[in-house]
Every structure is written in C-alpha cells, then in structure tokens.
Short mmCIF file of C-alpha atoms in Angstrom, two decimals:
data_model
loop_
_atom_site.label_atom_id
_atom_site.label_comp_id
_atom_site.label_asym_id
_atom_site.label_seq_id
_atom_site.Cartn_x
_atom_site.Cartn_y
_atom_site.Cartn_z
CA MET A 1 96.41 82.42 91.61
CA GLY A 2 94.93 84.80 94.23
CA GLU A 3 97.08 86.31 96.94
CA ASN A 4 94.96 84.67 99.68
CA GLU A 5 94.70 81.28 98.00
CA GLY A 6 95.09 78.52 100.56
CA TYR A 7 93.88 80.77 103.38
CA GLU A 8 90.19 80.85 102.39
CA GLU A 9 89.27 77.87 104.57
CA TYR A 10 90.86 79.44 107.63
CA ALA A 11 89.29 82.81 106.84
CA GLU A 12 85.83 81.28 106.58
CA SER A 13 86.16 79.57 109.98
CA ASP A 14 87.59 82.80 111.43
CA ARG A 15 84.60 84.78 110.13
CA LYS A 16 82.14 82.25 111.60
CA LYS A 17 83.93 82.29 114.93
CA ARG A 18 83.97 86.08 115.10
CA GLY A 19 80.61 86.55 113.40
CA LYS A 20 82.08 89.13 111.00
CA ARG A 21 82.74 89.44 107.28
CA SER A 22 86.47 89.72 107.83
CA GLY A 23 89.09 88.90 110.44
CA ARG A 24 89.22 92.45 111.78
CA SER A 25 86.59 95.13 111.55
CA GLY A 26 86.96 97.41 108.55
CA TRP A 27 88.71 94.87 106.32
CA LYS A 28 87.11 93.87 103.07
CA GLY A 29 88.08 90.46 101.74
CA CYS A 30 88.72 87.12 103.29
CA LEU A 31 91.69 87.76 105.59
CA ASP A 32 93.43 90.88 106.84
CA PRO A 33 97.26 90.96 106.90
CA GLN A 34 97.61 90.91 110.69
CA THR A 35 95.35 87.89 111.12
CA LYS A 36 97.11 86.14 108.25
CA ALA A 37 100.50 86.88 109.87
CA GLU A 38 99.31 85.69 113.29
CA HIS A 39 98.23 82.32 111.94
CA PHE A 40 100.63 81.65 109.06
CA GLY A 41 103.66 83.86 109.84
CA VAL A 42 104.81 87.07 108.17
CA GLN A 43 106.58 85.07 105.45
CA ALA A 44 103.10 84.11 104.13
CA LEU A 45 102.25 87.76 103.42
CA THR A 46 102.44 89.27 99.95
CA ASP A 47 104.43 92.49 99.37
CA PRO A 48 101.29 94.70 99.60
CA GLU A 49 100.18 92.89 102.77
CA LEU A 50 103.59 93.45 104.41
CA LEU A 51 103.45 97.13 103.59
CA ALA A 52 99.82 97.34 104.82
CA LEU A 53 100.97 95.91 108.14
CA VAL A 54 103.58 98.68 108.41
CA LEU A 55 101.17 101.44 107.33
CA ARG A 56 98.54 100.26 109.86
CA GLY A 57 95.81 102.47 108.39
CA GLY A 58 94.45 103.70 105.12
CA THR A 59 91.87 106.39 104.46
CA LYS A 60 88.13 106.67 104.84
CA ASN A 61 87.70 105.29 101.32
CA LYS A 62 90.45 102.65 101.15
CA SER A 63 92.13 100.19 103.46
CA SER A 64 95.85 100.15 104.16
CA LEU A 65 96.09 97.13 101.84
CA GLU A 66 94.55 99.11 98.97
CA LEU A 67 96.82 102.05 99.78
CA SER A 68 99.90 99.81 99.82
CA ARG A 69 98.95 98.37 96.42
CA GLU A 70 98.72 101.92 95.08
CA ILE A 71 102.10 102.85 96.59
CA LEU A 72 103.89 99.77 95.25
CA GLY A 73 102.26 99.77 91.82
CA PRO A 74 102.01 96.78 89.52
CA GLY A 75 104.54 94.00 89.27
CA ARG A 76 105.56 90.79 90.89
CA HIS A 77 108.51 92.34 92.75
CA ALA A 78 106.71 95.53 93.71
CA LEU A 79 108.79 96.30 96.82
CA VAL A 80 111.64 97.37 94.54
CA ASN A 81 109.33 100.15 93.28
CA LEU A 82 109.38 101.65 96.77
CA MET A 83 113.13 102.24 96.46
CA GLU A 84 112.60 104.49 93.45
CA LYS A 85 110.04 106.81 95.04
CA ASP A 86 110.81 110.12 96.68
CA LYS A 87 108.90 112.11 99.29
CA GLU A 88 107.12 114.34 96.78
CA GLU A 89 105.86 111.37 94.77
CA LEU A 90 104.59 109.60 97.88
CA VAL A 91 102.83 112.66 99.32
CA ARG A 92 100.88 113.08 96.07
CA LEU A 93 99.05 109.82 96.81
CA GLU A 94 95.78 110.13 98.71
CA GLY A 95 96.30 108.79 102.22
CA VAL A 96 100.05 109.42 102.36
CA GLY A 97 101.06 112.50 104.29
CA GLU A 98 104.55 113.57 105.26
CA ALA A 99 104.67 111.21 108.25
CA LYS A 100 103.84 108.12 106.18
CA ALA A 101 106.13 109.28 103.37
CA TYR A 102 109.07 109.49 105.80
CA LEU A 103 108.09 106.12 107.30
CA LEU A 104 108.21 104.54 103.82
CA LEU A 105 111.52 106.24 102.97
CA ALA A 106 112.98 105.05 106.28
CA LEU A 107 111.79 101.52 105.54
CA ALA A 108 113.53 101.62 102.15
CA GLU A 109 116.73 102.96 103.74
CA ILE A 110 116.66 100.29 106.45
CA SER A 111 116.44 97.55 103.82
CA ILE A 112 119.36 99.07 101.90
CA ARG A 113 121.48 99.25 105.05
CA ILE A 114 120.65 95.66 106.03
CA ALA A 115 121.72 94.45 102.59
CA ALA A 116 124.93 96.53 102.77
CA GLN A 117 125.82 95.31 106.26
CA LYS A 118 125.34 91.68 105.26
CA LYS A 119 127.57 92.17 102.22
CA ARG A 120 130.20 94.19 104.06
CA GLY A 121 131.61 91.29 106.06
CA ALA A 122 131.75 88.95 103.06
CA PHE A 123 133.39 91.33 100.59
CA CYS A 124 137.02 91.57 99.70
CA PHE A 125 137.59 95.10 98.44
CA ASP A 126 140.62 94.34 96.30
CA ASN A 127 139.42 95.66 92.94
CA SER A 128 137.06 98.25 91.48
CA GLY A 129 134.51 95.58 90.49
CA SER A 130 134.05 94.38 94.06
CA ILE A 131 133.67 97.95 95.31
CA ALA A 132 131.10 98.70 92.59
CA GLU A 133 129.17 95.53 93.44
CA TYR A 134 129.08 96.50 97.13
CA PHE A 135 127.65 99.96 96.45
CA MET A 136 125.38 99.02 93.56
CA GLU A 137 122.32 98.23 95.71
CA ARG A 138 122.56 101.47 97.63
CA LEU A 139 123.31 103.82 94.75
CA ARG A 140 121.31 102.31 91.88
CA HIS A 141 118.08 103.92 93.11
CA GLN A 142 119.56 107.40 93.54
CA GLN A 143 118.19 110.06 91.23
CA LYS A 144 121.08 112.44 91.99
CA GLU A 145 124.85 112.11 91.83
CA CYS A 146 126.47 111.13 95.15
CA VAL A 147 130.07 111.36 96.28
CA VAL A 148 130.90 108.55 98.70
CA LEU A 149 134.22 108.32 100.52
CA CYS A 150 135.38 104.80 101.41
CA CYS A 151 138.29 104.40 103.79
CA PHE A 152 140.26 101.12 103.94
CA ASP A 153 142.90 99.76 106.29
CA VAL A 154 146.18 98.15 105.23
CA ARG A 155 144.47 94.76 104.60
CA GLY A 156 141.81 96.31 102.38
CA SER A 157 139.02 96.02 104.97
CA LEU A 158 136.43 98.76 104.85
CA LEU A 159 136.84 101.11 107.82
CA SER A 160 134.09 103.56 106.94
CA GLU A 161 131.89 104.87 104.20
CA GLU A 162 130.35 108.31 104.15
CA VAL A 163 128.27 110.30 101.69
CA LEU A 164 130.14 113.59 101.32
CA SER A 165 127.94 115.28 98.77
CA VAL A 166 124.63 114.85 96.99
CA GLY A 167 124.38 116.98 93.90
CA SER A 168 122.07 117.27 90.92
CA GLU A 169 121.18 114.69 88.30
CA HIS A 170 124.47 115.33 86.49
CA ARG A 171 127.09 116.38 89.02
CA ALA A 172 128.08 116.60 92.67
CA LEU A 173 130.67 118.90 94.20
CA PHE A 174 133.17 117.93 96.87
CA SER A 175 136.26 119.26 98.59
CA ILE A 176 139.60 117.43 98.37
CA ARG A 177 140.54 119.00 101.69
CA GLU A 178 137.46 117.48 103.38
CA ILE A 179 138.22 114.08 101.87
CA MET A 180 141.81 114.10 103.14
CA LYS A 181 140.74 115.31 106.57
CA LYS A 182 138.18 112.51 106.95
CA ALA A 183 140.61 109.88 105.65
CA LEU A 184 143.28 110.95 108.15
CA MET A 185 140.77 110.96 111.00
CA GLN A 186 139.81 107.36 110.11
CA GLY A 187 143.45 106.28 109.92
CA ALA A 188 142.87 105.07 106.36
CA MET A 189 145.66 103.50 104.35
CA TYR A 190 143.61 103.63 101.10
CA ILE A 191 140.60 105.62 99.96
CA VAL A 192 138.13 105.25 97.11
CA ILE A 193 135.79 108.03 96.04
#
C-alpha cells in the first residue's frame, strides 16, 4: 500500500487545475505534504510527510520528504528513531546543518515533555514501579547516565523534577548537598533520585 494511496484522484485533479506535475513547484510525486494536509488534515500525513512539513526544505538534490525519510530511516514507527539520534549523527546527513539538527532535537524533546505532562496528572507516585513508568519514556532514549531529582509533597504528588547531572555511558556524579538544598527549596516531604 503506497503512502499516497487514496489521494491520487485528488492529486490528479489538483495537477490539472494548477497545470503542474505536482501540487507545489519542486515536488516530485503526486501530492506534497502541505497540500495533502490542507485538503485531508495533518492526521492523514505519514511520519516522513509530517517531518517534511517541519523541515520545510531539503537540498538541491533532494526534497524535504526525501530528507525526512533519510533522517527517520526504515520502519513502520520511524518517528521513534528520531528520539535515538544525537546532534552529531544528524549533522552528518547531507542537508542537515546545526540549525536543522537542533530543530529536530527540540521536536523530540517537545514530544517527550508532552507525553510526560499528560502522564503527570494521572500518576500516583506511591511505589517505585509507578515512578519508573513515569520516567521511562523520557530516559529510555538517553545514551548517558542521568541523575534526576524528584520532589514530592505529603500526599505523594510530584512537586518538581530536575536533571541534576548527565554523566558518561556508565556513571553520573552528583552532590548530596545540592540534592538536599533543592529539596528544601521545593518544600519536599519525600525525594526520589
């Protein structure tokens, strides 16, 4: 099944109306992501098309859709691959400079924070399993050890969470004094590191 299946009829009428090969100049194929989104909604876009819409431009030799396919790599759930990339890996790709690399990293971080904020209100932090489940999405993609301080009130509601240290692949250093200082400033009844 092609990624534009079901949109070919619209694309053909769009091309005839505009008198062009594609919906927007410079796009190869039957329908560019912006035109597809305008007429069918962003939920109709594939993962590479969504990313192409964010990137807005490719290179002289490839469109933003081709570039987004290269960034995401193979797989049905390719957006998850974006979470595992770092700046150096992204910059090595032709068409991705530092600005686009930071844009992609920010996009990944935004999605992690949205997921965490949605979970935060629904979680009861009364055991280590629930705390692990809450942080799993954020920390599973980290390549380095992180020390995160979680401060809780008397009812077990999360007051704050803060990354105190990012170390190497095998260890991270932190100061007990800094942990206690931050916990007292938050008015925490309980902490988890």
